[in-house]
PDB file of C-alpha atoms and ligand atoms in Angstrom:
ATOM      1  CA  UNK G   1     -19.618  -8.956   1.399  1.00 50.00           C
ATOM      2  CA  UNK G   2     -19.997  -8.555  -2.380  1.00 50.00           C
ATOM      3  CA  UNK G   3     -18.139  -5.900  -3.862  1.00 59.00           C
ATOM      4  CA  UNK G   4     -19.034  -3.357  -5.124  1.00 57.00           C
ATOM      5  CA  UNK G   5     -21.967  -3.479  -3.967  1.00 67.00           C
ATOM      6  CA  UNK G   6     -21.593  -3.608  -0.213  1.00 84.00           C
ATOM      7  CA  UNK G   7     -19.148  -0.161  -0.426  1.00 90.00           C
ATOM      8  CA  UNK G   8     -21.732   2.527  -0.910  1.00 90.00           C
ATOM      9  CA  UNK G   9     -23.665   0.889   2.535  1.00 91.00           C
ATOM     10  CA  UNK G  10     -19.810   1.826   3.881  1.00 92.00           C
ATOM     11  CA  UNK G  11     -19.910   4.603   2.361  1.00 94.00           C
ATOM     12  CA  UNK G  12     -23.066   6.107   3.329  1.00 94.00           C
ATOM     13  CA  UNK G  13     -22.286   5.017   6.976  1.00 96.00           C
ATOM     14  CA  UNK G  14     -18.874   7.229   6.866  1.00 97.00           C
ATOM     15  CA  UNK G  15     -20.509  10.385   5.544  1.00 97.00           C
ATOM     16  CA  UNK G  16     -22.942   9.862   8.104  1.00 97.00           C
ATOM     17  CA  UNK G  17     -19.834  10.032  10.407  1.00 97.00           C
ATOM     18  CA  UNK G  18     -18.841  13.125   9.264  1.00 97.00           C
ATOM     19  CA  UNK G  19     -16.408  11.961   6.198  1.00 97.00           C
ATOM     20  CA  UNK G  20     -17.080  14.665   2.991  1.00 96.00           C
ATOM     21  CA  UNK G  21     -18.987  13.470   0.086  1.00 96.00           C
ATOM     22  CA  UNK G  22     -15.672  13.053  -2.288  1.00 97.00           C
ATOM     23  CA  UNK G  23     -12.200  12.822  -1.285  1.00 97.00           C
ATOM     24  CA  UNK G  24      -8.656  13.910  -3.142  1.00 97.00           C
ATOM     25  CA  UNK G  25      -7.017  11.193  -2.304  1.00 98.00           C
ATOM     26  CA  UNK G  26      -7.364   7.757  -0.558  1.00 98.00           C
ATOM     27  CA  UNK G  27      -3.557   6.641   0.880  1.00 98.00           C
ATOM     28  CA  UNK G  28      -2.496   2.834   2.325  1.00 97.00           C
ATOM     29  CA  UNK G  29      -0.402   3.017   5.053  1.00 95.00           C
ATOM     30  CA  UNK G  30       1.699   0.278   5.051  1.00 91.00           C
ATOM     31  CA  UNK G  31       3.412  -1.751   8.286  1.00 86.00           C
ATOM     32  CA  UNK G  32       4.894   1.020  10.695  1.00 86.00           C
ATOM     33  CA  UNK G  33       4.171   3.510   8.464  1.00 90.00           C
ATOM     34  CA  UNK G  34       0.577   4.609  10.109  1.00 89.00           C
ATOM     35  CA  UNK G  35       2.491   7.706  12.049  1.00 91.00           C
ATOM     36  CA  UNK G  36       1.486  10.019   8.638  1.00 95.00           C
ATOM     37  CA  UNK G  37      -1.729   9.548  10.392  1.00 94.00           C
ATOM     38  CA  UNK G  38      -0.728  12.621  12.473  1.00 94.00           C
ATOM     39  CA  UNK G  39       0.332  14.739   9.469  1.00 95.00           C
ATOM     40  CA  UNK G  40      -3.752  15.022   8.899  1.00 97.00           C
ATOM     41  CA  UNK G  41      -5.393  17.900  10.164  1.00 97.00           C
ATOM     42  CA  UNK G  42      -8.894  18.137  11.314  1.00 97.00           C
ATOM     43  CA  UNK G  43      -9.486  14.166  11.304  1.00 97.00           C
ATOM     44  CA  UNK G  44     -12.492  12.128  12.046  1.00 97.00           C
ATOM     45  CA  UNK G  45     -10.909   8.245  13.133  1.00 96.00           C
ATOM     46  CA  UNK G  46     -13.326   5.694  12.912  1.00 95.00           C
ATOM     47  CA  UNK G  47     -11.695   2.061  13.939  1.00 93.00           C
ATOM     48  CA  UNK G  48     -12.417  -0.577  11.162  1.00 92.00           C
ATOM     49  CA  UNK G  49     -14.780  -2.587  13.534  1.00 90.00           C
ATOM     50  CA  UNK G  50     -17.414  -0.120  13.693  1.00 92.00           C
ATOM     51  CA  UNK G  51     -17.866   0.123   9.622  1.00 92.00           C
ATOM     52  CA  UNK G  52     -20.591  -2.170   8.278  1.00 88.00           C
ATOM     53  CA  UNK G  53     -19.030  -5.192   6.123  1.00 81.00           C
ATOM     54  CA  UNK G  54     -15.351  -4.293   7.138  1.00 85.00           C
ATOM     55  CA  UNK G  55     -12.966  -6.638   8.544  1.00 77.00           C
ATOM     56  CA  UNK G  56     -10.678  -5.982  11.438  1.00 66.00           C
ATOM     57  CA  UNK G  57      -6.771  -5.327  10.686  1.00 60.00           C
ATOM     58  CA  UNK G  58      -4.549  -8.098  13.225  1.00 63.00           C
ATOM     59  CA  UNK G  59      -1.430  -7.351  12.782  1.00 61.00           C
ATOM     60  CA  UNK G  60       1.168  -5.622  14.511  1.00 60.00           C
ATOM     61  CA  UNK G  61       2.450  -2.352  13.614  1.00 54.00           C
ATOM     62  CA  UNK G  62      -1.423  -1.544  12.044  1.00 58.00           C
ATOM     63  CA  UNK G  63      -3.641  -0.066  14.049  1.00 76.00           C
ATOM     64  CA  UNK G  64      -6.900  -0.649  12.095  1.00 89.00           C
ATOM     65  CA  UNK G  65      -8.099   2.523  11.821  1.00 93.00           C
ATOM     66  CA  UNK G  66     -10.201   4.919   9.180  1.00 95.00           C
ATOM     67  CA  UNK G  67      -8.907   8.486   9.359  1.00 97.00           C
ATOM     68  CA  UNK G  68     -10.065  11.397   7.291  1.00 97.00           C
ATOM     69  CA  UNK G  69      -9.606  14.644   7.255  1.00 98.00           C
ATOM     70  CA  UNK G  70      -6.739  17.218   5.466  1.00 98.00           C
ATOM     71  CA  UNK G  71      -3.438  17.864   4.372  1.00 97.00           C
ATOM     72  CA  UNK G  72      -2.495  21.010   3.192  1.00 96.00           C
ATOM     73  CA  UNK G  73      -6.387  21.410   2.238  1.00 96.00           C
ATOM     74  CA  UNK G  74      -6.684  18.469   0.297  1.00 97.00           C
ATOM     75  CA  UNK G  75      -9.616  16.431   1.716  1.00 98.00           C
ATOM     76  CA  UNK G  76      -8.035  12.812   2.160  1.00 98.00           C
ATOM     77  CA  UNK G  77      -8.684   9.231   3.547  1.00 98.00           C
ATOM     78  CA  UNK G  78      -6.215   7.043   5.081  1.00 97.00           C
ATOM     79  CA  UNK G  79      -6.299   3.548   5.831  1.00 96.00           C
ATOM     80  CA  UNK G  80      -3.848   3.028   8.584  1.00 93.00           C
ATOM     81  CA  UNK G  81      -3.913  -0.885   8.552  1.00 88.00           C
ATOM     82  CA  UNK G  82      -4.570  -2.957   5.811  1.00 87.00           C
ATOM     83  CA  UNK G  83      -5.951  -6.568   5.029  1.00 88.00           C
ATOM     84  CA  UNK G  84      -3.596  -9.225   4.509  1.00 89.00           C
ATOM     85  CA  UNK G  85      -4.683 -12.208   2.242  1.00 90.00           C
ATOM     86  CA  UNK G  86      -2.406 -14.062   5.226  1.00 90.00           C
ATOM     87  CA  UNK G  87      -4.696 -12.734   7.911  1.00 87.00           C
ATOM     88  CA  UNK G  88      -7.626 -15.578   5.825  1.00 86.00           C
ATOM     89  CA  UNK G  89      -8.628 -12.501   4.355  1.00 86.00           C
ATOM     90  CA  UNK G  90     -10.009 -13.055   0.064  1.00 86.00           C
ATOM     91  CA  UNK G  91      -8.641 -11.160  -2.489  1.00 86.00           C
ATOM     92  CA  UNK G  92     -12.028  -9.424  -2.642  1.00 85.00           C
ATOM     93  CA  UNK G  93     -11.426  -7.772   0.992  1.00 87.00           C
ATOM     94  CA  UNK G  94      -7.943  -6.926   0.371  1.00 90.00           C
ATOM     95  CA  UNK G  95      -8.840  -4.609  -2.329  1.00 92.00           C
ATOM     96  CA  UNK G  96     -11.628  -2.410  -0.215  1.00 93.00           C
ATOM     97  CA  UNK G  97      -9.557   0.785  -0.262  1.00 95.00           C
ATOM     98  CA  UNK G  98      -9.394   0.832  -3.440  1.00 95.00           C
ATOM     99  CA  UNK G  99     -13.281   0.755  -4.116  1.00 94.00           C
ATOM    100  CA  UNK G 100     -14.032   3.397  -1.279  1.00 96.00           C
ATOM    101  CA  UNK G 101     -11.522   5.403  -3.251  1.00 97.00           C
ATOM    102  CA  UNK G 102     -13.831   4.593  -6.338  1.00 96.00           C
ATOM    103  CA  UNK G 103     -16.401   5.396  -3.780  1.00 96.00           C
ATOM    104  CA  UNK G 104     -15.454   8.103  -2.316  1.00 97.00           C
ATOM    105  CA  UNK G 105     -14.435   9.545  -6.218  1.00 97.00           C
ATOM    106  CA  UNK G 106     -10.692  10.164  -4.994  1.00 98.00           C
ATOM    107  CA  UNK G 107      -8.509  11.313  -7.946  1.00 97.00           C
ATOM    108  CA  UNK G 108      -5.799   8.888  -6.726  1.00 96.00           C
ATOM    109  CA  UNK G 109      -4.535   6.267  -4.437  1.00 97.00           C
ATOM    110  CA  UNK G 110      -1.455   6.201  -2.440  1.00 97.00           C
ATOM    111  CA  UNK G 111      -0.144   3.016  -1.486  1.00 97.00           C
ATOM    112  CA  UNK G 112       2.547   2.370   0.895  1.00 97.00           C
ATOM    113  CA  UNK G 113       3.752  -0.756   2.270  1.00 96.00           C
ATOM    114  CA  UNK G 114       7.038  -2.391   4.332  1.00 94.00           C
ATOM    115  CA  UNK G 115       9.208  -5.061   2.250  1.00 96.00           C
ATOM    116  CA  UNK G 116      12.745  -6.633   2.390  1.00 96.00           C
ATOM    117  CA  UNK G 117      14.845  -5.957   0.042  1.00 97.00           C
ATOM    118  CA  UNK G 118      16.510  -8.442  -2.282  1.00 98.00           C
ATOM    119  CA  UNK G 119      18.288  -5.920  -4.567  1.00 98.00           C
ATOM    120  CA  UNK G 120      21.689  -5.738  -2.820  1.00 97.00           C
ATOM    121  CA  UNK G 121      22.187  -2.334  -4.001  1.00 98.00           C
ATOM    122  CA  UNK G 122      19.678  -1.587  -1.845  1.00 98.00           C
ATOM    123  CA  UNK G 123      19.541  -0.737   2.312  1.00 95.00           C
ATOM    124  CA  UNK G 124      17.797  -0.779   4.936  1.00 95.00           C
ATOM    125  CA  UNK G 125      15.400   2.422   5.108  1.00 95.00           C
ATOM    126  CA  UNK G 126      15.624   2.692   1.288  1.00 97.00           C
ATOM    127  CA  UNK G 127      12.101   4.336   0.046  1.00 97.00           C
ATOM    128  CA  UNK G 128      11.922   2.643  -3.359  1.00 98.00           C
ATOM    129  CA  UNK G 129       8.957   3.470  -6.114  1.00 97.00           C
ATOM    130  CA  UNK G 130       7.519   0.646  -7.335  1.00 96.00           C
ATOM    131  CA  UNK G 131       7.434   0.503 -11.189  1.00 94.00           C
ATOM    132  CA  UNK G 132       5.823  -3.107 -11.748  1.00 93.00           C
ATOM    133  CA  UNK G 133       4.964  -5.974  -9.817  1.00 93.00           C
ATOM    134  CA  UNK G 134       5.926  -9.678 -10.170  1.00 93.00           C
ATOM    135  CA  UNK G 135       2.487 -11.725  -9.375  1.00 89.00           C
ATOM    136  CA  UNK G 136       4.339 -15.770  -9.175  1.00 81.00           C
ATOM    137  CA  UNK G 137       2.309 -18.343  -9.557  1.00 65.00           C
ATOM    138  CA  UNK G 138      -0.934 -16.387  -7.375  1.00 67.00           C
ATOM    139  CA  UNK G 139      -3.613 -14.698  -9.136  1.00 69.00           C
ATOM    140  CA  UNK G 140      -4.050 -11.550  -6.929  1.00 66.00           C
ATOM    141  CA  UNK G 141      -7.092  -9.997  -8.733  1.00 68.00           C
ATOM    142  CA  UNK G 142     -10.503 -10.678  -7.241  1.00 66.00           C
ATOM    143  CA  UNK G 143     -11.885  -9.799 -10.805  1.00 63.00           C
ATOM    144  CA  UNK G 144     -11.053 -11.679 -14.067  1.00 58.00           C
ATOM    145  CA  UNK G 145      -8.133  -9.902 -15.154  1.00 55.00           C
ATOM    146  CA  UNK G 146      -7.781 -11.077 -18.440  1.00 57.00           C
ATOM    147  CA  UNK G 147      -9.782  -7.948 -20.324  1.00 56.00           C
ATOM    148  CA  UNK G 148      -7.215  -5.277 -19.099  1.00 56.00           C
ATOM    149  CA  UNK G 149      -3.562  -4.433 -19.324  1.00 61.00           C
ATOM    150  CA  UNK G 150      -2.205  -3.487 -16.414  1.00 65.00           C
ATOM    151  CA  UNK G 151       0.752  -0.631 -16.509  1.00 66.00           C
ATOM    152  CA  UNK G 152       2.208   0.927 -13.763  1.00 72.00           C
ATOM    153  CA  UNK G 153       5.576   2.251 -15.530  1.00 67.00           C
ATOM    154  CA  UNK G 154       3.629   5.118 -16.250  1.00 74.00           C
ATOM    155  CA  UNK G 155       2.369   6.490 -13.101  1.00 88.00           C
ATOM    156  CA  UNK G 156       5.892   5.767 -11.519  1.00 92.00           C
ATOM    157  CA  UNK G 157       7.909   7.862 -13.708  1.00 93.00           C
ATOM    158  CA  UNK G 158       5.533  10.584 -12.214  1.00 94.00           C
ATOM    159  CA  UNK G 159       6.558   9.443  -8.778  1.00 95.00           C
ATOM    160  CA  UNK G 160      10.058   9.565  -9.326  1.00 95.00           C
ATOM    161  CA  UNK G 161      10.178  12.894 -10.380  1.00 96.00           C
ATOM    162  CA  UNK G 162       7.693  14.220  -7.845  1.00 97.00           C
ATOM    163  CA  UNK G 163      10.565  12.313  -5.303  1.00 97.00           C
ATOM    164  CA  UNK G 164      13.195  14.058  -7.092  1.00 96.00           C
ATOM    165  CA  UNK G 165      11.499  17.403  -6.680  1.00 96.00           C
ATOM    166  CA  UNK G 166      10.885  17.193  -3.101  1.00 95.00           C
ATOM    167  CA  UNK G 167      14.808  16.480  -2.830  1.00 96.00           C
ATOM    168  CA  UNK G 168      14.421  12.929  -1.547  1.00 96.00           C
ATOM    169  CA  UNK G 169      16.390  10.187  -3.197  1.00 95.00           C
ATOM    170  CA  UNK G 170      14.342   7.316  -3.825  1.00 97.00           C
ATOM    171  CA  UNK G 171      15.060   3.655  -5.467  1.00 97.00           C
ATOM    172  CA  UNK G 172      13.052   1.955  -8.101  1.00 96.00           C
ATOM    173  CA  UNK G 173      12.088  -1.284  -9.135  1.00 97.00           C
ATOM    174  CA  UNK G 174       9.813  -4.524  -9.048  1.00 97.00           C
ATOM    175  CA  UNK G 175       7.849  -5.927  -6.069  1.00 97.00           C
ATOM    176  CA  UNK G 176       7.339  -9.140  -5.642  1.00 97.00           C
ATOM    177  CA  UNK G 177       4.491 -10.670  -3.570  1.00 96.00           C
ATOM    178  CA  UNK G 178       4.129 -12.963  -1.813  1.00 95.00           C
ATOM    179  CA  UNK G 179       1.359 -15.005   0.325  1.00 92.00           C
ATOM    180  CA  UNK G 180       3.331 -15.162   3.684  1.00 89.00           C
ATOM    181  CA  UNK G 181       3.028 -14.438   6.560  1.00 91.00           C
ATOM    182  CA  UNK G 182       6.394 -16.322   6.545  1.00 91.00           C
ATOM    183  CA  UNK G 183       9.228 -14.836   5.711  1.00 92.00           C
ATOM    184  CA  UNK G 184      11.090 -16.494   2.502  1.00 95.00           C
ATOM    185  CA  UNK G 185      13.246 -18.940   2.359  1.00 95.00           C
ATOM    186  CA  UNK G 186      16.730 -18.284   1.537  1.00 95.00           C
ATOM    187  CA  UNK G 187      16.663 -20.077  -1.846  1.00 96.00           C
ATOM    188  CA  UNK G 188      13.499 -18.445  -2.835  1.00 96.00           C
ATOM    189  CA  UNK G 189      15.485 -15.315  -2.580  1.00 97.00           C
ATOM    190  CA  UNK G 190      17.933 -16.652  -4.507  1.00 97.00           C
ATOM    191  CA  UNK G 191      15.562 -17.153  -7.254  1.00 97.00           C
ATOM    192  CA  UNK G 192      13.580 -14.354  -6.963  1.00 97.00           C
ATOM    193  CA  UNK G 193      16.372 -12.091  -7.722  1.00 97.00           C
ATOM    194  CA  UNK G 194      17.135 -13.947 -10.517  1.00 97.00           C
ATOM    195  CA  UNK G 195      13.540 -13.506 -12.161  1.00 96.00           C
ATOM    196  CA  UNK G 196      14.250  -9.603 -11.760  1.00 97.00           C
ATOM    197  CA  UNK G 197      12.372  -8.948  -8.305  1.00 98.00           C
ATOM    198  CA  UNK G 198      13.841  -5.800  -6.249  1.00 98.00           C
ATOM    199  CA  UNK G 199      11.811  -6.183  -3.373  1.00 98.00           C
ATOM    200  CA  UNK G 200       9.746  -8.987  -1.692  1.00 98.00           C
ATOM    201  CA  UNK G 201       6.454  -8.320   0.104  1.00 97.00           C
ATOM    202  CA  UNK G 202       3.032  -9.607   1.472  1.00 95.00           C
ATOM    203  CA  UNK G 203       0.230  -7.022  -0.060  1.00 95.00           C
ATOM    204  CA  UNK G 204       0.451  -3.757  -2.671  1.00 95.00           C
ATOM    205  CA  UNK G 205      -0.168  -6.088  -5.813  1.00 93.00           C
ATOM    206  CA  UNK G 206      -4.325  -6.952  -5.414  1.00 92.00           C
ATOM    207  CA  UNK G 207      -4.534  -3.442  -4.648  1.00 93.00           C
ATOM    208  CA  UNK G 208      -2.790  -2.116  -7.611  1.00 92.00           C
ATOM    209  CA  UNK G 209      -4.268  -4.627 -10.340  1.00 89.00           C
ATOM    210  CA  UNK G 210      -7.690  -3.166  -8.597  1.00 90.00           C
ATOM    211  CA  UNK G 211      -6.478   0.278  -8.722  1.00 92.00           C
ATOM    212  CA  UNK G 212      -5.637  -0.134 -12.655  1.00 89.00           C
ATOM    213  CA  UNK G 213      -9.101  -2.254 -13.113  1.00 87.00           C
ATOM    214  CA  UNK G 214     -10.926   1.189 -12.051  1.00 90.00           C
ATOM    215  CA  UNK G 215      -8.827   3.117 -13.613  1.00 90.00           C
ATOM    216  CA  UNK G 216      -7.453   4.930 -10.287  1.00 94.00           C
ATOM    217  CA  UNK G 217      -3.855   6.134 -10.992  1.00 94.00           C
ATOM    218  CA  UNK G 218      -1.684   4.885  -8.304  1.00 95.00           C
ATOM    219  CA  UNK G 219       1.465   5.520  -6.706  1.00 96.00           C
ATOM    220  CA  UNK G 220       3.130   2.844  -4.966  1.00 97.00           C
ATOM    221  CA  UNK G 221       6.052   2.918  -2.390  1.00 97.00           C
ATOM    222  CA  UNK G 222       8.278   0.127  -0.187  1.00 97.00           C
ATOM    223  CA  UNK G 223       9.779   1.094   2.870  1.00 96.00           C
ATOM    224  CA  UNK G 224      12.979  -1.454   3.002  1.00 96.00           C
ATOM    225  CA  UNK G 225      12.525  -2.792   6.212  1.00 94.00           C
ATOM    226  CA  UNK G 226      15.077  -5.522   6.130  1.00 94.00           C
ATOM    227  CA  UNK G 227      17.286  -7.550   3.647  1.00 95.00           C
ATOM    228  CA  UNK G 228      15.326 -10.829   2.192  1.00 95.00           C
ATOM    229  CA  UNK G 229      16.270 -13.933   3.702  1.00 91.00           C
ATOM    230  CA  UNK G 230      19.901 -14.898   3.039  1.00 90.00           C
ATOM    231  CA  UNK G 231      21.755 -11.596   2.197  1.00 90.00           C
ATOM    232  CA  UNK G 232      22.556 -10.683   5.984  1.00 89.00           C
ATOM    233  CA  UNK G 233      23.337 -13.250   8.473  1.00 81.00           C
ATOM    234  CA  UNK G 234      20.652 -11.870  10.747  1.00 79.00           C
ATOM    235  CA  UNK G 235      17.071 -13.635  12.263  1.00 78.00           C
ATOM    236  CA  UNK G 236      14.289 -11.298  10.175  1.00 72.00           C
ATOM    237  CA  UNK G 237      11.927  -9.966  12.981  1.00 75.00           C
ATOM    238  CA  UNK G 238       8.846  -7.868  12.084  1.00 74.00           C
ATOM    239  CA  UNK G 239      10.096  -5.422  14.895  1.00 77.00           C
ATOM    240  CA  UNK G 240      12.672  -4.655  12.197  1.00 76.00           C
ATOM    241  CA  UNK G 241       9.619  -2.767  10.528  1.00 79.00           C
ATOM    242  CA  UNK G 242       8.912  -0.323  13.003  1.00 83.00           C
ATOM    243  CA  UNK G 243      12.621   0.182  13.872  1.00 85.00           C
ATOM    244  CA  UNK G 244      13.138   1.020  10.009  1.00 87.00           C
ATOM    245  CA  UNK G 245       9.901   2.979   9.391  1.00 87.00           C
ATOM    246  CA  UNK G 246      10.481   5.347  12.223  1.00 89.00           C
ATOM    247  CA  UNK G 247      13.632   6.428  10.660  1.00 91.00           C
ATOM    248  CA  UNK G 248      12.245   7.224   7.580  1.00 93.00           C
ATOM    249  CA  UNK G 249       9.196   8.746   8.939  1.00 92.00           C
ATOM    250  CA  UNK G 250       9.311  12.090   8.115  1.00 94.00           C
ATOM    251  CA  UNK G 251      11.052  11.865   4.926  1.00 96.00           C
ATOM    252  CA  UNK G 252       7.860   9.462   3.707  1.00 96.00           C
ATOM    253  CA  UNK G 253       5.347  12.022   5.373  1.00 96.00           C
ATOM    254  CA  UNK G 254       7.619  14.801   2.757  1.00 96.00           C
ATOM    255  CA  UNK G 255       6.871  12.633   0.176  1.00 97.00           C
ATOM    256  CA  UNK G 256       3.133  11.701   0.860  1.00 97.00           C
ATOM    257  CA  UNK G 257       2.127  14.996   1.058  1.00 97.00           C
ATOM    258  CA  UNK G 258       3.895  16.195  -2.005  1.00 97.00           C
ATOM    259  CA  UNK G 259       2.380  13.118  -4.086  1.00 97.00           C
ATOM    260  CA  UNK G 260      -1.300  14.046  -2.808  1.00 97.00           C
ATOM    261  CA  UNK G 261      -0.543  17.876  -3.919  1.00 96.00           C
ATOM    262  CA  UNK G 262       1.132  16.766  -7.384  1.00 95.00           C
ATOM    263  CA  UNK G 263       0.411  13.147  -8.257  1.00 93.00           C
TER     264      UNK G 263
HETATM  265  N1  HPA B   1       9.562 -10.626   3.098  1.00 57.51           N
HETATM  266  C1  HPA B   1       8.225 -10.480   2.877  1.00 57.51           C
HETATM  267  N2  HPA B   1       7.540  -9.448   3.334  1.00 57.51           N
HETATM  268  C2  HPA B   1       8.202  -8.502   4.016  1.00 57.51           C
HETATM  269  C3  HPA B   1       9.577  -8.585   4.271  1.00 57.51           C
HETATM  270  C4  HPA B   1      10.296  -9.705   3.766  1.00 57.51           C
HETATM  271  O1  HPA B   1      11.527  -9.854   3.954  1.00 57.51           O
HETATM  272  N3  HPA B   1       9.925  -7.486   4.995  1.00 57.51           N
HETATM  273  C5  HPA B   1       8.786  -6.751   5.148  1.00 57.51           C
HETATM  274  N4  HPA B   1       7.743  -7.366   4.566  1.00 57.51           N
END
């Protein structure tokens, strides 16, 4: 699949599906975090399978799935599932929401994902707003990324406040990402903290950098799942995610729906 290219044939399949011509807003729905799905109203689901050129999400906690429909009239897409450059996915794939946003002419992209926290200031369930992003030694950008500057301080200052508004207290800082799918090692936490990281995590960044590209404004939130390697004497487990994400359910649905009214 060659992107762009390839998105309008996925494009033209949806709206053949039912899916409007142009959406408000395209939203990620990170690991455990797909049950906003049922804060849509009058959805069409199609599962990734069926959709020309798309690959299939694997992982637990996603469920793979294309839902569109509305929230509080706003026409919007969800992805509940993502693609992991872990899963063998390329960069290229892991960035197709954002060009069926582009597609689909959305006016932003929400993009939600679970992490472990490495700020000890922070906790588990912390919603934090992710301000910038700390990139290592991988180049996450499926397009030479040399020509633009990307900023995201911008847009979260926006986020905060919209937080703020809807009463919800919300962290900040920088995400970190990394390749996984293994968790880190406890010296790598060690380090990463000292480099300025806040949070640790295994997608969000090609998405952004793709999102800023195209020029899509972008909100971007972490859903502290656990504490990184090494702060807690505790095994990680990815069934920490769901355990953590259905506590904070319905405060992130508050905050969705207020950042695809206001964002
Ligand atoms: N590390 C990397 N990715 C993650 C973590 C973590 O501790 N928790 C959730 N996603």
């Amino acid at each position: 699949m060659m992107l762009p290219d390839d998105i309008s044939e996925c494009r033209d399949y949806l709206v053949n599906r039912g899916f409007p011509e142009e959406t408000n807003s395209v939203i990620i729905l990170g690991s455990g975090l797909g049950d906003f799905a049922n804060s849509i109203e009058d959805t069409i689901t199609v599962p990734y399978r069926e959709i020309p050129g798309f690959p299939e999400s694997s992982v637990a906690g996603h469920s793979g799935v294309l839902v569109c429909g509305s929230v509080d009239g706003n026409p919007v897409i969800a992805f509940s599932g993502r693609f992991h450059h872990y899963e063998g996915y390329p960069f290229l794939k892991t960035v197709i929401p954002v060009h069926l946003a582009n597609a689909f002419k959305a006016k932003k992209l929400i993009i939600s994902n679970a992490a472990g926290a490495i700020n000890t200031n922070f906790q588990v369930g912390d919603l934090m707003v992710i301000d910038d992003i700390i990139r290592l030694f991988h180049s996450v950008s499926p397009a030479p990324s040399s020509k633009f500057r990307y900023n995201l301080y911008r847009t979260a200052g926006k986020v905060r406040k919209i937080a703020a508004e809807t009463g919800l207290d919300v962290q900040r800082g920088s995400y970190l990402y990394v390749k996984g799918p293994n968790y880190e090692t406890k010296a790598e936490i060690r380090a990463f903290r000292i480099i300025g990281a806040d949070v640790v995590g295994m997608s969000t960044a090609p998405e952004l950098i793709e999102a800023s590209r195209l020029n899509i404004p972008a909100a971007a939130i972490s859903l502290v799942t656990n504490m990184a390697a090494g702060i807690e004497n505790i095994k990680l487990d990815h069934a920490d995610v769901n355990e953590a994400a259905e506590s904070r359910k319905d405060d992130f649905a508050r905050l969705v729906k207020q950042l695809i009214m206001k964002f």
